[in-house]
């Protein structure tokens, strides 16, 4: 599809909560695929959608139109049943919906300056978070009901992250992750870790959510690059793989071994680590770092 990007662009792509399936939207409609086999599970050709979020492997989708047709407004969220092919409920907003996240208990809708938390079963609104202008709709979500967190930018001038407890409906912490504004954030599926990258794109940092402390800093590269996405690997016990894609066209894979070598307060336990300044010390964080160069055309998101 990358060879046909001008005539057949991808509007949206995302995995479901356990990565067993993924959704893809183009100008013609959207499709659902099985991640393991690549098998097409469902398709609907009714126009372009900017958001297609799955609820695990169920028949429920949260979809938002791309605005190319009057009936597919980017300000309307539709909860759609793939089994019956009908809309279950619709929610309308004054501004465009930039991101949607959900699990079996919560529905999160991100707008430019507000984030709404709904009960996923009744669609009763539970809380409204006033946020800084979030033009890119940056957010991260951990679907685990035991540690269900939402992360959104907390500043437009620096890389601060607001972490919100979605189940208990209160702010958990604020993390000053970078000096430059955020470009990408991701939470591990179990809610233990959050990874961040700034617009500079050279350093990726990982924080322990429960204590809001830095666990790792990884150098993606020396020259600035736009980080398009971050993703943790799936594991029952811990996430030991962190993947980053960027405008350089390279795919970076870090294997930090979270469960084996957890850090205290973001500093090394060695004598040398205790006396080095953080700007030098952070490049010493151990990680098995693999780079797949020219994984995709440079600049392609």
PDB file of C-alpha atoms in Angstrom:
ATOM      1  CA  UNK A   1       0.000   0.000   0.000  1.00  0.00           C
ATOM      2  CA  UNK A   2       2.956   2.330   0.489  1.00  0.00           C
ATOM      3  CA  UNK A   3       3.513   2.266  -3.274  1.00  0.00           C
ATOM      4  CA  UNK A   4      -0.052   3.499  -3.754  1.00  0.00           C
ATOM      5  CA  UNK A   5      -0.014   6.039  -0.930  1.00  0.00           C
ATOM      6  CA  UNK A   6      -1.109   8.935  -3.138  1.00  0.00           C
ATOM      7  CA  UNK A   7      -4.211   7.173  -4.470  1.00  0.00           C
ATOM      8  CA  UNK A   8      -4.920   4.746  -1.619  1.00  0.00           C
ATOM      9  CA  UNK A   9      -3.763   6.376   1.617  1.00  0.00           C
ATOM     10  CA  UNK A  10      -3.947   4.779   5.042  1.00  0.00           C
ATOM     11  CA  UNK A  11      -5.976   7.045   7.333  1.00  0.00           C
ATOM     12  CA  UNK A  12      -5.593   4.996  10.500  1.00  0.00           C
ATOM     13  CA  UNK A  13      -4.153   1.734  11.815  1.00  0.00           C
ATOM     14  CA  UNK A  14      -4.177   0.288  15.335  1.00  0.00           C
ATOM     15  CA  UNK A  15      -3.985  -2.989  17.247  1.00  0.00           C
ATOM     16  CA  UNK A  16      -6.630  -4.096  19.709  1.00  0.00           C
ATOM     17  CA  UNK A  17      -5.861  -4.336  23.434  1.00  0.00           C
ATOM     18  CA  UNK A  18      -4.135  -7.742  23.318  1.00  0.00           C
ATOM     19  CA  UNK A  19      -2.620  -7.307  19.824  1.00  0.00           C
ATOM     20  CA  UNK A  20      -4.612 -10.274  18.482  1.00  0.00           C
ATOM     21  CA  UNK A  21      -6.115  -8.123  15.741  1.00  0.00           C
ATOM     22  CA  UNK A  22      -5.669  -4.780  14.039  1.00  0.00           C
ATOM     23  CA  UNK A  23      -7.842  -2.296  12.207  1.00  0.00           C
ATOM     24  CA  UNK A  24      -6.933  -0.359   9.078  1.00  0.00           C
ATOM     25  CA  UNK A  25      -8.834   2.522   7.505  1.00  0.00           C
ATOM     26  CA  UNK A  26      -8.467   3.941   4.005  1.00  0.00           C
ATOM     27  CA  UNK A  27     -10.463   6.419   1.933  1.00  0.00           C
ATOM     28  CA  UNK A  28     -12.886   3.653   0.999  1.00  0.00           C
ATOM     29  CA  UNK A  29     -13.648   2.186   4.437  1.00  0.00           C
ATOM     30  CA  UNK A  30     -12.068   0.036   7.110  1.00  0.00           C
ATOM     31  CA  UNK A  31     -10.927  -3.557   7.574  1.00  0.00           C
ATOM     32  CA  UNK A  32     -10.202  -5.792  10.562  1.00  0.00           C
ATOM     33  CA  UNK A  33      -7.395  -8.371  10.333  1.00  0.00           C
ATOM     34  CA  UNK A  34      -6.151 -11.264  12.453  1.00  0.00           C
ATOM     35  CA  UNK A  35      -2.616 -10.346  13.586  1.00  0.00           C
ATOM     36  CA  UNK A  36      -1.252 -13.901  13.571  1.00  0.00           C
ATOM     37  CA  UNK A  37      -2.458 -14.987  10.144  1.00  0.00           C
ATOM     38  CA  UNK A  38      -3.223 -11.730   8.341  1.00  0.00           C
ATOM     39  CA  UNK A  39      -6.695 -13.073   7.617  1.00  0.00           C
ATOM     40  CA  UNK A  40      -9.334 -10.472   6.804  1.00  0.00           C
ATOM     41  CA  UNK A  41     -12.009 -10.765   9.500  1.00  0.00           C
ATOM     42  CA  UNK A  42     -14.320  -7.894   8.606  1.00  0.00           C
ATOM     43  CA  UNK A  43     -14.589  -5.033   6.146  1.00  0.00           C
ATOM     44  CA  UNK A  44     -16.976  -2.184   5.534  1.00  0.00           C
ATOM     45  CA  UNK A  45     -16.695   0.126   2.526  1.00  0.00           C
ATOM     46  CA  UNK A  46     -18.672   3.230   3.449  1.00  0.00           C
ATOM     47  CA  UNK A  47     -16.072   6.002   3.322  1.00  0.00           C
ATOM     48  CA  UNK A  48     -13.016   7.217   5.212  1.00  0.00           C
ATOM     49  CA  UNK A  49     -12.602   6.927   8.985  1.00  0.00           C
ATOM     50  CA  UNK A  50      -9.965   8.711  11.045  1.00  0.00           C
ATOM     51  CA  UNK A  51     -10.323   6.348  14.037  1.00  0.00           C
ATOM     52  CA  UNK A  52     -11.258   2.658  14.256  1.00  0.00           C
ATOM     53  CA  UNK A  53     -10.745   1.252  17.755  1.00  0.00           C
ATOM     54  CA  UNK A  54     -11.478  -2.377  18.590  1.00  0.00           C
ATOM     55  CA  UNK A  55     -12.579  -3.846  21.917  1.00  0.00           C
ATOM     56  CA  UNK A  56     -10.389  -6.942  22.069  1.00  0.00           C
ATOM     57  CA  UNK A  57     -11.868  -9.458  19.557  1.00  0.00           C
ATOM     58  CA  UNK A  58     -15.482  -8.535  20.207  1.00  0.00           C
ATOM     59  CA  UNK A  59     -17.944  -7.203  17.656  1.00  0.00           C
ATOM     60  CA  UNK A  60     -17.817  -3.700  19.155  1.00  0.00           C
ATOM     61  CA  UNK A  61     -15.936  -0.920  17.383  1.00  0.00           C
ATOM     62  CA  UNK A  62     -15.541   2.762  18.229  1.00  0.00           C
ATOM     63  CA  UNK A  63     -15.331   4.623  14.906  1.00  0.00           C
ATOM     64  CA  UNK A  64     -14.946   8.284  13.916  1.00  0.00           C
ATOM     65  CA  UNK A  65     -15.379   9.604  10.379  1.00  0.00           C
ATOM     66  CA  UNK A  66     -12.594  11.447   8.581  1.00  0.00           C
ATOM     67  CA  UNK A  67     -14.958  14.207   7.457  1.00  0.00           C
ATOM     68  CA  UNK A  68     -14.674  13.520   3.747  1.00  0.00           C
ATOM     69  CA  UNK A  69     -18.418  12.902   3.653  1.00  0.00           C
ATOM     70  CA  UNK A  70     -21.098  14.930   5.505  1.00  0.00           C
ATOM     71  CA  UNK A  71     -22.383  11.762   7.189  1.00  0.00           C
ATOM     72  CA  UNK A  72     -18.937  10.885   8.553  1.00  0.00           C
ATOM     73  CA  UNK A  73     -18.249  13.815  10.841  1.00  0.00           C
ATOM     74  CA  UNK A  74     -14.953  13.892  12.763  1.00  0.00           C
ATOM     75  CA  UNK A  75     -16.945  15.269  15.714  1.00  0.00           C
ATOM     76  CA  UNK A  76     -19.141  12.168  16.044  1.00  0.00           C
ATOM     77  CA  UNK A  77     -18.197   8.918  17.769  1.00  0.00           C
ATOM     78  CA  UNK A  78     -20.168   5.846  16.719  1.00  0.00           C
ATOM     79  CA  UNK A  79     -20.207   2.601  18.688  1.00  0.00           C
ATOM     80  CA  UNK A  80     -20.662   0.064  15.929  1.00  0.00           C
ATOM     81  CA  UNK A  81     -21.655  -3.623  16.018  1.00  0.00           C
ATOM     82  CA  UNK A  82     -19.889  -5.608  13.298  1.00  0.00           C
ATOM     83  CA  UNK A  83     -22.224  -8.613  13.749  1.00  0.00           C
ATOM     84  CA  UNK A  84     -25.398  -6.694  12.973  1.00  0.00           C
ATOM     85  CA  UNK A  85     -23.786  -3.922  10.918  1.00  0.00           C
ATOM     86  CA  UNK A  86     -25.619  -1.277  12.915  1.00  0.00           C
ATOM     87  CA  UNK A  87     -24.759   1.667  15.146  1.00  0.00           C
ATOM     88  CA  UNK A  88     -25.441   1.067  18.846  1.00  0.00           C
ATOM     89  CA  UNK A  89     -24.930   4.616  20.139  1.00  0.00           C
ATOM     90  CA  UNK A  90     -23.507   7.909  18.945  1.00  0.00           C
ATOM     91  CA  UNK A  91     -21.792  10.709  20.866  1.00  0.00           C
ATOM     92  CA  UNK A  92     -21.414  14.183  19.351  1.00  0.00           C
ATOM     93  CA  UNK A  93     -18.876  16.845  20.303  1.00  0.00           C
ATOM     94  CA  UNK A  94     -18.208  20.478  19.436  1.00  0.00           C
ATOM     95  CA  UNK A  95     -14.689  19.817  18.108  1.00  0.00           C
ATOM     96  CA  UNK A  96     -12.986  16.973  16.272  1.00  0.00           C
ATOM     97  CA  UNK A  97     -12.232  13.742  18.098  1.00  0.00           C
ATOM     98  CA  UNK A  98      -8.475  13.191  18.028  1.00  0.00           C
ATOM     99  CA  UNK A  99      -8.153   9.844  19.831  1.00  0.00           C
ATOM    100  CA  UNK A 100     -10.304   7.114  21.369  1.00  0.00           C
ATOM    101  CA  UNK A 101      -9.277   4.436  23.878  1.00  0.00           C
ATOM    102  CA  UNK A 102     -11.408   1.794  25.565  1.00  0.00           C
ATOM    103  CA  UNK A 103     -11.481  -1.375  27.609  1.00  0.00           C
ATOM    104  CA  UNK A 104     -14.309  -3.392  29.152  1.00  0.00           C
ATOM    105  CA  UNK A 105     -15.052  -0.697  31.756  1.00  0.00           C
ATOM    106  CA  UNK A 106     -13.991   2.670  30.350  1.00  0.00           C
ATOM    107  CA  UNK A 107     -14.276   4.722  27.167  1.00  0.00           C
ATOM    108  CA  UNK A 108     -11.832   7.617  26.741  1.00  0.00           C
ATOM    109  CA  UNK A 109     -12.337  10.358  24.147  1.00  0.00           C
ATOM    110  CA  UNK A 110      -9.581  12.907  23.519  1.00  0.00           C
ATOM    111  CA  UNK A 111     -10.334  16.323  22.045  1.00  0.00           C
ATOM    112  CA  UNK A 112      -8.004  19.247  21.521  1.00  0.00           C
ATOM    113  CA  UNK A 113      -8.359  20.713  25.022  1.00  0.00           C
ATOM    114  CA  UNK A 114     -10.574  18.213  26.859  1.00  0.00           C
ATOM    115  CA  UNK A 115     -10.549  14.498  27.585  1.00  0.00           C
ATOM    116  CA  UNK A 116     -13.762  12.713  28.517  1.00  0.00           C
ATOM    117  CA  UNK A 117     -14.048   9.533  30.602  1.00  0.00           C
ATOM    118  CA  UNK A 118     -17.195   7.415  30.132  1.00  0.00           C
ATOM    119  CA  UNK A 119     -18.545   4.245  31.635  1.00  0.00           C
ATOM    120  CA  UNK A 120     -18.194   1.831  28.710  1.00  0.00           C
ATOM    121  CA  UNK A 121     -21.406  -0.041  29.536  1.00  0.00           C
ATOM    122  CA  UNK A 122     -23.845   2.787  30.237  1.00  0.00           C
ATOM    123  CA  UNK A 123     -22.028   5.628  28.429  1.00  0.00           C
ATOM    124  CA  UNK A 124     -22.542   7.780  31.506  1.00  0.00           C
ATOM    125  CA  UNK A 125     -19.899  10.497  31.641  1.00  0.00           C
ATOM    126  CA  UNK A 126     -17.665   9.999  34.681  1.00  0.00           C
ATOM    127  CA  UNK A 127     -15.140  12.800  34.438  1.00  0.00           C
ATOM    128  CA  UNK A 128     -13.849  15.584  32.208  1.00  0.00           C
ATOM    129  CA  UNK A 129     -10.159  16.502  32.174  1.00  0.00           C
ATOM    130  CA  UNK A 130      -9.158  19.962  31.000  1.00  0.00           C
ATOM    131  CA  UNK A 131      -5.857  19.560  29.151  1.00  0.00           C
ATOM    132  CA  UNK A 132      -3.297  21.768  27.460  1.00  0.00           C
ATOM    133  CA  UNK A 133      -3.840  22.145  23.699  1.00  0.00           C
ATOM    134  CA  UNK A 134      -3.189  18.663  22.323  1.00  0.00           C
ATOM    135  CA  UNK A 135      -3.205  19.213  18.580  1.00  0.00           C
ATOM    136  CA  UNK A 136      -1.842  15.758  17.761  1.00  0.00           C
ATOM    137  CA  UNK A 137      -4.231  13.954  20.084  1.00  0.00           C
ATOM    138  CA  UNK A 138      -1.312  12.360  21.913  1.00  0.00           C
ATOM    139  CA  UNK A 139      -2.398   9.877  24.547  1.00  0.00           C
ATOM    140  CA  UNK A 140      -1.469   6.494  25.993  1.00  0.00           C
ATOM    141  CA  UNK A 141      -3.733   3.970  27.656  1.00  0.00           C
ATOM    142  CA  UNK A 142      -3.179   0.795  29.672  1.00  0.00           C
ATOM    143  CA  UNK A 143      -6.271  -1.414  29.287  1.00  0.00           C
ATOM    144  CA  UNK A 144      -5.600  -3.481  32.423  1.00  0.00           C
ATOM    145  CA  UNK A 145      -8.447  -3.083  34.913  1.00  0.00           C
ATOM    146  CA  UNK A 146      -5.991  -3.440  37.815  1.00  0.00           C
ATOM    147  CA  UNK A 147      -3.764  -0.586  36.663  1.00  0.00           C
ATOM    148  CA  UNK A 148      -5.789   1.341  34.134  1.00  0.00           C
ATOM    149  CA  UNK A 149      -3.969   4.586  33.383  1.00  0.00           C
ATOM    150  CA  UNK A 150      -4.309   7.315  30.795  1.00  0.00           C
ATOM    151  CA  UNK A 151      -1.409   9.582  29.861  1.00  0.00           C
ATOM    152  CA  UNK A 152      -1.741  12.925  28.046  1.00  0.00           C
ATOM    153  CA  UNK A 153       0.610  15.906  27.569  1.00  0.00           C
ATOM    154  CA  UNK A 154       0.741  18.295  30.529  1.00  0.00           C
ATOM    155  CA  UNK A 155       2.615  21.113  28.782  1.00  0.00           C
ATOM    156  CA  UNK A 156       3.043  22.619  25.324  1.00  0.00           C
ATOM    157  CA  UNK A 157       6.558  23.939  26.008  1.00  0.00           C
ATOM    158  CA  UNK A 158       8.220  20.906  27.615  1.00  0.00           C
ATOM    159  CA  UNK A 159       7.793  17.152  27.731  1.00  0.00           C
ATOM    160  CA  UNK A 160       5.591  16.784  30.800  1.00  0.00           C
ATOM    161  CA  UNK A 161       3.075  13.933  31.066  1.00  0.00           C
ATOM    162  CA  UNK A 162      -0.109  13.811  33.114  1.00  0.00           C
ATOM    163  CA  UNK A 163      -0.916  10.254  34.251  1.00  0.00           C
ATOM    164  CA  UNK A 164      -4.546   9.746  35.243  1.00  0.00           C
ATOM    165  CA  UNK A 165      -6.102   6.744  37.004  1.00  0.00           C
ATOM    166  CA  UNK A 166      -9.096   5.951  34.792  1.00  0.00           C
ATOM    167  CA  UNK A 167     -10.755   3.447  37.117  1.00  0.00           C
ATOM    168  CA  UNK A 168     -10.456   5.512  40.314  1.00  0.00           C
ATOM    169  CA  UNK A 169     -10.982   8.826  38.456  1.00  0.00           C
ATOM    170  CA  UNK A 170      -8.157  10.911  39.843  1.00  0.00           C
ATOM    171  CA  UNK A 171      -4.793  12.265  38.759  1.00  0.00           C
ATOM    172  CA  UNK A 172      -2.019   9.820  39.621  1.00  0.00           C
ATOM    173  CA  UNK A 173       1.115  11.878  38.924  1.00  0.00           C
ATOM    174  CA  UNK A 174       2.844  14.299  36.582  1.00  0.00           C
ATOM    175  CA  UNK A 175       6.185  13.313  35.047  1.00  0.00           C
ATOM    176  CA  UNK A 176       8.722  15.784  33.649  1.00  0.00           C
ATOM    177  CA  UNK A 177      10.116  13.516  30.970  1.00  0.00           C
ATOM    178  CA  UNK A 178      11.871  15.848  28.501  1.00  0.00           C
ATOM    179  CA  UNK A 179      12.897  19.453  27.985  1.00  0.00           C
ATOM    180  CA  UNK A 180      11.280  19.560  24.535  1.00  0.00           C
ATOM    181  CA  UNK A 181       7.538  18.941  23.920  1.00  0.00           C
ATOM    182  CA  UNK A 182       6.314  15.369  23.605  1.00  0.00           C
ATOM    183  CA  UNK A 183       6.167  13.560  20.273  1.00  0.00           C
ATOM    184  CA  UNK A 184       5.127  10.066  21.408  1.00  0.00           C
ATOM    185  CA  UNK A 185       3.994   8.290  24.588  1.00  0.00           C
ATOM    186  CA  UNK A 186       2.979   4.703  25.321  1.00  0.00           C
ATOM    187  CA  UNK A 187       1.949   2.762  28.423  1.00  0.00           C
ATOM    188  CA  UNK A 188       2.679  -0.928  28.873  1.00  0.00           C
ATOM    189  CA  UNK A 189      -0.473  -3.032  28.776  1.00  0.00           C
ATOM    190  CA  UNK A 190      -0.171  -3.862  32.499  1.00  0.00           C
ATOM    191  CA  UNK A 191       0.188  -0.178  33.415  1.00  0.00           C
ATOM    192  CA  UNK A 192       3.614  -0.607  35.019  1.00  0.00           C
ATOM    193  CA  UNK A 193       5.727   1.482  32.639  1.00  0.00           C
ATOM    194  CA  UNK A 194       5.396   4.528  30.435  1.00  0.00           C
ATOM    195  CA  UNK A 195       7.800   5.353  27.594  1.00  0.00           C
ATOM    196  CA  UNK A 196       8.172   8.856  26.184  1.00  0.00           C
ATOM    197  CA  UNK A 197       9.938  10.632  23.341  1.00  0.00           C
ATOM    198  CA  UNK A 198      10.231  14.351  22.671  1.00  0.00           C
ATOM    199  CA  UNK A 199      10.207  16.328  19.436  1.00  0.00           C
ATOM    200  CA  UNK A 200      13.999  16.117  19.513  1.00  0.00           C
ATOM    201  CA  UNK A 201      13.697  12.361  19.002  1.00  0.00           C
ATOM    202  CA  UNK A 202      17.156  11.328  20.195  1.00  0.00           C
ATOM    203  CA  UNK A 203      16.372   9.955  23.675  1.00  0.00           C
ATOM    204  CA  UNK A 204      13.582   7.591  24.720  1.00  0.00           C
ATOM    205  CA  UNK A 205      12.862   7.445  28.444  1.00  0.00           C
ATOM    206  CA  UNK A 206      10.987   4.813  30.445  1.00  0.00           C
ATOM    207  CA  UNK A 207       9.346   5.550  33.808  1.00  0.00           C
ATOM    208  CA  UNK A 208       7.891   3.334  36.524  1.00  0.00           C
ATOM    209  CA  UNK A 209       4.311   4.596  36.761  1.00  0.00           C
ATOM    210  CA  UNK A 210       3.634   3.632  40.378  1.00  0.00           C
ATOM    211  CA  UNK A 211       6.502   5.770  41.685  1.00  0.00           C
ATOM    212  CA  UNK A 212       6.804   8.243  38.788  1.00  0.00           C
ATOM    213  CA  UNK A 213      10.544   7.529  38.672  1.00  0.00           C
ATOM    214  CA  UNK A 214      12.781   7.098  35.658  1.00  0.00           C
ATOM    215  CA  UNK A 215      13.880   3.527  35.033  1.00  0.00           C
ATOM    216  CA  UNK A 216      15.742   3.805  31.723  1.00  0.00           C
ATOM    217  CA  UNK A 217      17.000   6.215  29.096  1.00  0.00           C
ATOM    218  CA  UNK A 218      17.818   4.890  25.634  1.00  0.00           C
ATOM    219  CA  UNK A 219      19.542   6.724  22.829  1.00  0.00           C
ATOM    220  CA  UNK A 220      17.697   6.249  19.545  1.00  0.00           C
ATOM    221  CA  UNK A 221      20.269   8.222  17.578  1.00  0.00           C
ATOM    222  CA  UNK A 222      22.525  11.260  17.516  1.00  0.00           C
ATOM    223  CA  UNK A 223      20.613  13.409  15.057  1.00  0.00           C
ATOM    224  CA  UNK A 224      17.059  14.692  15.631  1.00  0.00           C
ATOM    225  CA  UNK A 225      14.245  12.623  14.165  1.00  0.00           C
ATOM    226  CA  UNK A 226      10.473  12.635  14.504  1.00  0.00           C
ATOM    227  CA  UNK A 227       9.294   9.659  16.572  1.00  0.00           C
ATOM    228  CA  UNK A 228       6.090   8.370  14.960  1.00  0.00           C
ATOM    229  CA  UNK A 229       5.290   5.587  17.416  1.00  0.00           C
ATOM    230  CA  UNK A 230       6.424   3.685  20.497  1.00  0.00           C
ATOM    231  CA  UNK A 231       5.237   0.215  21.452  1.00  0.00           C
ATOM    232  CA  UNK A 232       5.886  -2.221  24.281  1.00  0.00           C
ATOM    233  CA  UNK A 233       6.030  -5.952  23.632  1.00  0.00           C
ATOM    234  CA  UNK A 234       3.300  -8.123  25.110  1.00  0.00           C
ATOM    235  CA  UNK A 235       4.100 -10.382  28.060  1.00  0.00           C
ATOM    236  CA  UNK A 236       2.187 -11.900  30.954  1.00  0.00           C
ATOM    237  CA  UNK A 237       4.773 -10.787  33.528  1.00  0.00           C
ATOM    238  CA  UNK A 238       6.576  -7.779  32.100  1.00  0.00           C
ATOM    239  CA  UNK A 239       7.210  -5.862  28.911  1.00  0.00           C
ATOM    240  CA  UNK A 240      10.814  -6.535  27.913  1.00  0.00           C
ATOM    241  CA  UNK A 241      10.733  -5.122  24.376  1.00  0.00           C
ATOM    242  CA  UNK A 242      10.331  -1.472  23.396  1.00  0.00           C
ATOM    243  CA  UNK A 243      10.050  -0.570  19.709  1.00  0.00           C
ATOM    244  CA  UNK A 244      10.318   2.878  18.108  1.00  0.00           C
ATOM    245  CA  UNK A 245       9.667   4.043  14.556  1.00  0.00           C
ATOM    246  CA  UNK A 246      10.697   7.446  13.273  1.00  0.00           C
ATOM    247  CA  UNK A 247      11.010   9.658  10.210  1.00  0.00           C
ATOM    248  CA  UNK A 248      14.509   8.251   9.612  1.00  0.00           C
ATOM    249  CA  UNK A 249      12.924   5.104   8.155  1.00  0.00           C
ATOM    250  CA  UNK A 250      14.614   2.872  10.741  1.00  0.00           C
ATOM    251  CA  UNK A 251      13.018   0.579  13.300  1.00  0.00           C
ATOM    252  CA  UNK A 252      14.684   0.572  16.744  1.00  0.00           C
ATOM    253  CA  UNK A 253      14.202  -2.322  19.155  1.00  0.00           C
ATOM    254  CA  UNK A 254      15.361  -2.063  22.782  1.00  0.00           C
ATOM    255  CA  UNK A 255      15.520  -5.061  25.143  1.00  0.00           C
ATOM    256  CA  UNK A 256      16.046  -3.512  28.577  1.00  0.00           C
ATOM    257  CA  UNK A 257      15.048  -6.538  30.697  1.00  0.00           C
ATOM    258  CA  UNK A 258      12.761  -4.663  33.081  1.00  0.00           C
ATOM    259  CA  UNK A 259      12.151  -7.590  35.428  1.00  0.00           C
ATOM    260  CA  UNK A 260      15.845  -8.381  35.850  1.00  0.00           C
ATOM    261  CA  UNK A 261      17.527  -5.019  36.094  1.00  0.00           C
ATOM    262  CA  UNK A 262      15.114  -2.490  37.586  1.00  0.00           C
ATOM    263  CA  UNK A 263      16.639   0.838  38.414  1.00  0.00           C
ATOM    264  CA  UNK A 264      16.251   2.924  41.561  1.00  0.00           C
ATOM    265  CA  UNK A 265      15.285   6.517  40.975  1.00  0.00           C
ATOM    266  CA  UNK A 266      16.664   6.459  37.453  1.00  0.00           C
ATOM    267  CA  UNK A 267      20.323   6.215  38.569  1.00  0.00           C
ATOM    268  CA  UNK A 268      22.777   3.376  38.283  1.00  0.00           C
ATOM    269  CA  UNK A 269      23.773   1.567  41.462  1.00  0.00           C
ATOM    270  CA  UNK A 270      27.481   1.653  40.598  1.00  0.00           C
ATOM    271  CA  UNK A 271      29.938   4.118  42.174  1.00  0.00           C
ATOM    272  CA  UNK A 272      30.565   5.657  38.762  1.00  0.00           C
ATOM    273  CA  UNK A 273      26.830   6.060  38.158  1.00  0.00           C
ATOM    274  CA  UNK A 274      26.375   7.856  41.466  1.00  0.00           C
ATOM    275  CA  UNK A 275      28.816  10.641  40.624  1.00  0.00           C
ATOM    276  CA  UNK A 276      28.168  11.196  36.916  1.00  0.00           C
ATOM    277  CA  UNK A 277      25.659  13.896  35.947  1.00  0.00           C
ATOM    278  CA  UNK A 278      22.396  12.582  34.541  1.00  0.00           C
ATOM    279  CA  UNK A 279      23.040  13.934  31.042  1.00  0.00           C
ATOM    280  CA  UNK A 280      26.079  11.656  30.807  1.00  0.00           C
ATOM    281  CA  UNK A 281      24.840   8.801  32.966  1.00  0.00           C
ATOM    282  CA  UNK A 282      21.664   8.148  30.997  1.00  0.00           C
ATOM    283  CA  UNK A 283      23.533   6.949  27.906  1.00  0.00           C
ATOM    284  CA  UNK A 284      25.001   4.159  30.060  1.00  0.00           C
ATOM    285  CA  UNK A 285      21.655   2.457  30.631  1.00  0.00           C
ATOM    286  CA  UNK A 286      22.030  -1.190  29.548  1.00  0.00           C
ATOM    287  CA  UNK A 287      19.906  -2.349  26.633  1.00  0.00           C
ATOM    288  CA  UNK A 288      20.165  -4.776  23.774  1.00  0.00           C
ATOM    289  CA  UNK A 289      19.603  -2.275  20.944  1.00  0.00           C
ATOM    290  CA  UNK A 290      18.811  -3.478  17.419  1.00  0.00           C
ATOM    291  CA  UNK A 291      18.302  -1.206  14.429  1.00  0.00           C
ATOM    292  CA  UNK A 292      16.529  -2.323  11.263  1.00  0.00           C
ATOM    293  CA  UNK A 293      17.573   0.339   8.787  1.00  0.00           C
ATOM    294  CA  UNK A 294      15.457   1.266   5.777  1.00  0.00           C
ATOM    295  CA  UNK A 295      12.560  -0.682   7.299  1.00  0.00           C
ATOM    296  CA  UNK A 296      10.240   1.689   5.449  1.00  0.00           C
ATOM    297  CA  UNK A 297      10.677   4.822   3.307  1.00  0.00           C
ATOM    298  CA  UNK A 298      12.112   7.745   5.268  1.00  0.00           C
ATOM    299  CA  UNK A 299       9.431  10.242   6.276  1.00  0.00           C
ATOM    300  CA  UNK A 300       6.557   7.761   5.915  1.00  0.00           C
ATOM    301  CA  UNK A 301       4.476   7.589   9.087  1.00  0.00           C
TER     302      UNK A 301
END
